[in-house]
Short mmCIF file of C-alpha atoms in Angstrom, two decimals:
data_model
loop_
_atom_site.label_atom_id
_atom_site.label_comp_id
_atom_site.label_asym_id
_atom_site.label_seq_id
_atom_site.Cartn_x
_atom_site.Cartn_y
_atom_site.Cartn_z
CA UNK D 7 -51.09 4.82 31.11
CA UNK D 8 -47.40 5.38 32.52
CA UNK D 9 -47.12 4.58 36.31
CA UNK D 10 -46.25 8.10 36.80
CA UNK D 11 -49.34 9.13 35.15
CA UNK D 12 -51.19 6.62 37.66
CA UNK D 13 -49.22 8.10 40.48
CA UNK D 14 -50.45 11.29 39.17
CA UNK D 15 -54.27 10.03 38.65
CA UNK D 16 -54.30 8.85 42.32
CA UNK D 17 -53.08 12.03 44.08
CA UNK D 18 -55.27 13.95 42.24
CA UNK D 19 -58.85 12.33 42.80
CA UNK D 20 -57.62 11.96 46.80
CA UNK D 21 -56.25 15.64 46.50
CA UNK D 22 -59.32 17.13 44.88
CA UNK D 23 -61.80 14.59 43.98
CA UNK D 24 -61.48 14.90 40.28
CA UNK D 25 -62.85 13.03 38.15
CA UNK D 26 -61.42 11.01 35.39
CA UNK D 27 -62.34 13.35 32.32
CA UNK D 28 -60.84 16.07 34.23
CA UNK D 29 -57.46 14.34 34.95
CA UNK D 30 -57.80 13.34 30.94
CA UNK D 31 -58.18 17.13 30.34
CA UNK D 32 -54.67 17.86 31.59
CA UNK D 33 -52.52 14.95 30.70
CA UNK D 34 -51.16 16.91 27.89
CA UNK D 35 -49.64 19.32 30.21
CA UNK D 36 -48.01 17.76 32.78
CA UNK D 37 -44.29 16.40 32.29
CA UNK D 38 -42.21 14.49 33.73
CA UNK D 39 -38.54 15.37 35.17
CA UNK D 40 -35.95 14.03 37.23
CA UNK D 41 -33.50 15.72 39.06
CA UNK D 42 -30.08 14.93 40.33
CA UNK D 43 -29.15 15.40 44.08
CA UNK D 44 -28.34 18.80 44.66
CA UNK D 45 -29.91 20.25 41.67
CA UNK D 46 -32.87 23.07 41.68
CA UNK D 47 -36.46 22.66 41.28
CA UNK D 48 -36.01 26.41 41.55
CA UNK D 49 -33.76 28.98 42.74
CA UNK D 50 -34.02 32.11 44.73
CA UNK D 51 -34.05 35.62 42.88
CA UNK D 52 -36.44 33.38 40.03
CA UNK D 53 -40.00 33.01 39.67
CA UNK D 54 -41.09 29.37 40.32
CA UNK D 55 -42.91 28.56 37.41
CA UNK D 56 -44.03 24.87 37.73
CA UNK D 57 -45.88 23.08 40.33
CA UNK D 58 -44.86 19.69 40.82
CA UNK D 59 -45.82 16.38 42.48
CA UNK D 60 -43.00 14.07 44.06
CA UNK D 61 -43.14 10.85 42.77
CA UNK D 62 -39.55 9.83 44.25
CA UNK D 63 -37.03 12.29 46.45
CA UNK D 64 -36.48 14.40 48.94
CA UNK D 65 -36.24 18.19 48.58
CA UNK D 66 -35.71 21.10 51.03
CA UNK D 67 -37.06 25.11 50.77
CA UNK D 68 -34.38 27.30 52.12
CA UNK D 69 -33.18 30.79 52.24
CA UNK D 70 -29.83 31.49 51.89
CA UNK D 71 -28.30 34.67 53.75
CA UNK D 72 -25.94 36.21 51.33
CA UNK D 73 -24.32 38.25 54.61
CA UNK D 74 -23.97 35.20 57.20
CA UNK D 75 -23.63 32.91 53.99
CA UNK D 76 -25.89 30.32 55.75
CA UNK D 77 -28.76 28.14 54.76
CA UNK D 78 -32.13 28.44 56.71
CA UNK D 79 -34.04 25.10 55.61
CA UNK D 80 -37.72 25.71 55.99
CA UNK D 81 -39.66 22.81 54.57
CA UNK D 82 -39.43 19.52 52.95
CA UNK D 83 -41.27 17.85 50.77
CA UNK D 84 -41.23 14.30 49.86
CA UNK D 85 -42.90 11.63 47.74
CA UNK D 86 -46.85 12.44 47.30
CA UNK D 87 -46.34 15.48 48.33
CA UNK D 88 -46.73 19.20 45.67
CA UNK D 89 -43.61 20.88 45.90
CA UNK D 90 -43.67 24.74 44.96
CA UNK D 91 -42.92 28.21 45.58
CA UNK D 92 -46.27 29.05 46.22
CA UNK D 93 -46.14 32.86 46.79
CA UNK D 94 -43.98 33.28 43.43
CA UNK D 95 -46.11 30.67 42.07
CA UNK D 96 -49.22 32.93 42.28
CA UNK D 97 -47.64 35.84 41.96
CA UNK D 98 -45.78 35.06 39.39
CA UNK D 99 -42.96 37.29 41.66
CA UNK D 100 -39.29 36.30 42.22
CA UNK D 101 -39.06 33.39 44.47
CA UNK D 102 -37.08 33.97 48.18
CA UNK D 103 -36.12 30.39 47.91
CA UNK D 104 -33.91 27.77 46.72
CA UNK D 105 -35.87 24.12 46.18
CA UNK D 106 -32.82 21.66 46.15
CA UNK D 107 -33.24 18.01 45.66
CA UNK D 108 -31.62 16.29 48.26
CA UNK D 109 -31.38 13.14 46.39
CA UNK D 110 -31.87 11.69 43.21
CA UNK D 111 -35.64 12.85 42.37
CA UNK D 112 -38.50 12.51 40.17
CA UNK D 113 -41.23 14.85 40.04
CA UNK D 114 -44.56 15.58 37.61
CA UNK D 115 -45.00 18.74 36.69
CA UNK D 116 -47.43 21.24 35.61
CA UNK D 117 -46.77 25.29 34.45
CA UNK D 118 -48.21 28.50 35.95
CA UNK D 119 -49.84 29.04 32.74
CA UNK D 120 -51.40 25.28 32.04
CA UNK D 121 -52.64 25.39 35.70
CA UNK D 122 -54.38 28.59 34.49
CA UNK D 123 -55.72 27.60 31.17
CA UNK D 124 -57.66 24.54 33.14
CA UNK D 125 -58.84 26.88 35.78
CA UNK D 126 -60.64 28.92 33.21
CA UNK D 127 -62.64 26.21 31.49
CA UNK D 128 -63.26 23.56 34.50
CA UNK D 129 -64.83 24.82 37.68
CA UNK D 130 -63.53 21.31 39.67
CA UNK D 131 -59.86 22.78 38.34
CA UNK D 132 -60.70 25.18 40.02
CA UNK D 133 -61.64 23.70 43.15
CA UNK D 134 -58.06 22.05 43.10
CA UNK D 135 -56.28 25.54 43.33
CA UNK D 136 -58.89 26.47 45.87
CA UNK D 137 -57.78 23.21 48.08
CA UNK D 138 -54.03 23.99 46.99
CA UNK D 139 -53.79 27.52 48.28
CA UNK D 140 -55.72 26.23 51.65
CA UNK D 141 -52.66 23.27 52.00
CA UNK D 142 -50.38 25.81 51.48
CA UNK D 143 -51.71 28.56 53.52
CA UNK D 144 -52.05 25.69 56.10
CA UNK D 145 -48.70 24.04 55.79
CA UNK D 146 -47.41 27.67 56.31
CA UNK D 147 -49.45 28.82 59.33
CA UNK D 148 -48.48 25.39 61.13
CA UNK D 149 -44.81 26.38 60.39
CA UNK D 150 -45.17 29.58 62.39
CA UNK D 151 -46.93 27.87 64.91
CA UNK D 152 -44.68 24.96 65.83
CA UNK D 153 -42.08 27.78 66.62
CA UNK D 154 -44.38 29.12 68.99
CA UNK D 155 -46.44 26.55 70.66
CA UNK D 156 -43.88 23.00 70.59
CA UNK D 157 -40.69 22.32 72.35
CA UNK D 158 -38.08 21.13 69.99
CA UNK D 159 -39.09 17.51 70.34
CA UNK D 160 -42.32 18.00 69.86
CA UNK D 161 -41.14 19.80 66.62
CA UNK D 162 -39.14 16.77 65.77
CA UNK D 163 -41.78 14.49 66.47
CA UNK D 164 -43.85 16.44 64.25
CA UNK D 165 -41.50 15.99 61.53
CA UNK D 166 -41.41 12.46 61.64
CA UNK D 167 -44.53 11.78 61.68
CA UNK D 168 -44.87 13.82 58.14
CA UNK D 169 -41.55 12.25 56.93
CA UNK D 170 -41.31 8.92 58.43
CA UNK D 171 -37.38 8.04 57.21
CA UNK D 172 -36.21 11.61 56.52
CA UNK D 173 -33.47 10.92 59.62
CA UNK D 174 -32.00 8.12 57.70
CA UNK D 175 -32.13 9.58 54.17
CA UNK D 176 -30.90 13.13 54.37
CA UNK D 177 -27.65 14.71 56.62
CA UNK D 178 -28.34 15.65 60.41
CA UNK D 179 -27.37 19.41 59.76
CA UNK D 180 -30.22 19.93 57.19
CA UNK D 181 -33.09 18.37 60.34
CA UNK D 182 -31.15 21.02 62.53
CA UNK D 183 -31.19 23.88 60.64
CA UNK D 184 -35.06 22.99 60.01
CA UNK D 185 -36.19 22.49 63.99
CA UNK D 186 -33.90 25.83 65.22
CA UNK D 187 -31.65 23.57 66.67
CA UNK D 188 -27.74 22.96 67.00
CA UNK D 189 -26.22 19.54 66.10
CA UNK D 190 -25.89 18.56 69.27
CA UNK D 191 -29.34 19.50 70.76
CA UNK D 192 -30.79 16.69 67.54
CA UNK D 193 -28.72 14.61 68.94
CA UNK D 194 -29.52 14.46 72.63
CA UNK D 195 -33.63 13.93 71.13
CA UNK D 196 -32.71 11.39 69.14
CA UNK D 197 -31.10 9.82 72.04
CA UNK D 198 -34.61 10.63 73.99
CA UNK D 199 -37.03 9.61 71.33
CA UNK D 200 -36.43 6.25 69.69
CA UNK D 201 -38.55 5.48 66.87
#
């Protein structure tokens, strides 16, 4: 067994509880890819057609306003984390989003369709994309929520906590654009909060 496919293995019986003959049902169908620093996962306008696990990387959902031609980043995902589209994903829909690594990456992957074709023969499958649509429909919700209930701090706080070294491994701009904030405000919390 590879050390991705161990990497893989792990996340998926804390994930899901699955059990070792259902991991060994799917190894055929997951790959392995890496991509370069400012490359696409998957772009807006396409349908996202994989879902993948981070084994190593950073990468950032944003929507990019062809009128203002700026970038709105909206989440990041990082190592041991499933990064997706997940409305397109389900839908099977063009995506809103770009997914851009924002450094060198490596991710596991597995298609729409082989997601699918385990669903249909292996009810604990199917509890994974039960307990996938309730992580995204929670990571979501939370989104909204921060915007409503926390301060910007408390927003950056928040972010921290989920991505412990994001500060030091991607640009300023990009932690900005995510919290609402303008360069300067990040910088005044970071002055506040030392961690």
């Amino acid at each position: 067994m590879t050390e991705n496919n161990e990497i893989l293995a792990q996340h998926l019986k804390n994930f899901a509880a699955l059990t070792e003959k259902d991991i060994a049902e799917s190894e055929t169908f997951w790959k392995t890819r890496k991509i370069n620093k400012g490359d696409f996962f998957n772009m807006q306008s396409m349908v996202c057609n994989d879902l993948g696990l981070v084994v190593k990387g950073i990468f950032r959902i944003y929507y990019h306003d062809p009128k203002t031609e700026t970038d709105k980043n909206i989440f990041f995902f990082s190592e041991n984390q499933f990064v997706v589209s997940f409305r397109s994903f389900i839908s099977q829909n063009p995506c809103w989003y770009y997914i851009e690594a924002m450094e060198d990456a490596e991710i596991i992957f597995i298609s729409y369709r082989d997601l699918h074709s385990l669903y249909a023969k292996n009810t604990n499958w199917l509890h994974f994309g039960k307990l996938l649509a309730e992580l995204f429909f929670a990571y979501a919700q939370t989104r909204a929520e921060e915007f409503m209930f926390f301060s910007h701090e408390e927003r950056y706080l928040r972010l921290l906590d989920e991505h412990p070294n994001i500060i030091e491994r991607i640009p300023a701009y990009h932690i900005s654009s995510f919290l609402g904030i303008t360069n300067p405000s990040l910088s005044r919390i970071r002055k506040r909060v030392k961690r």
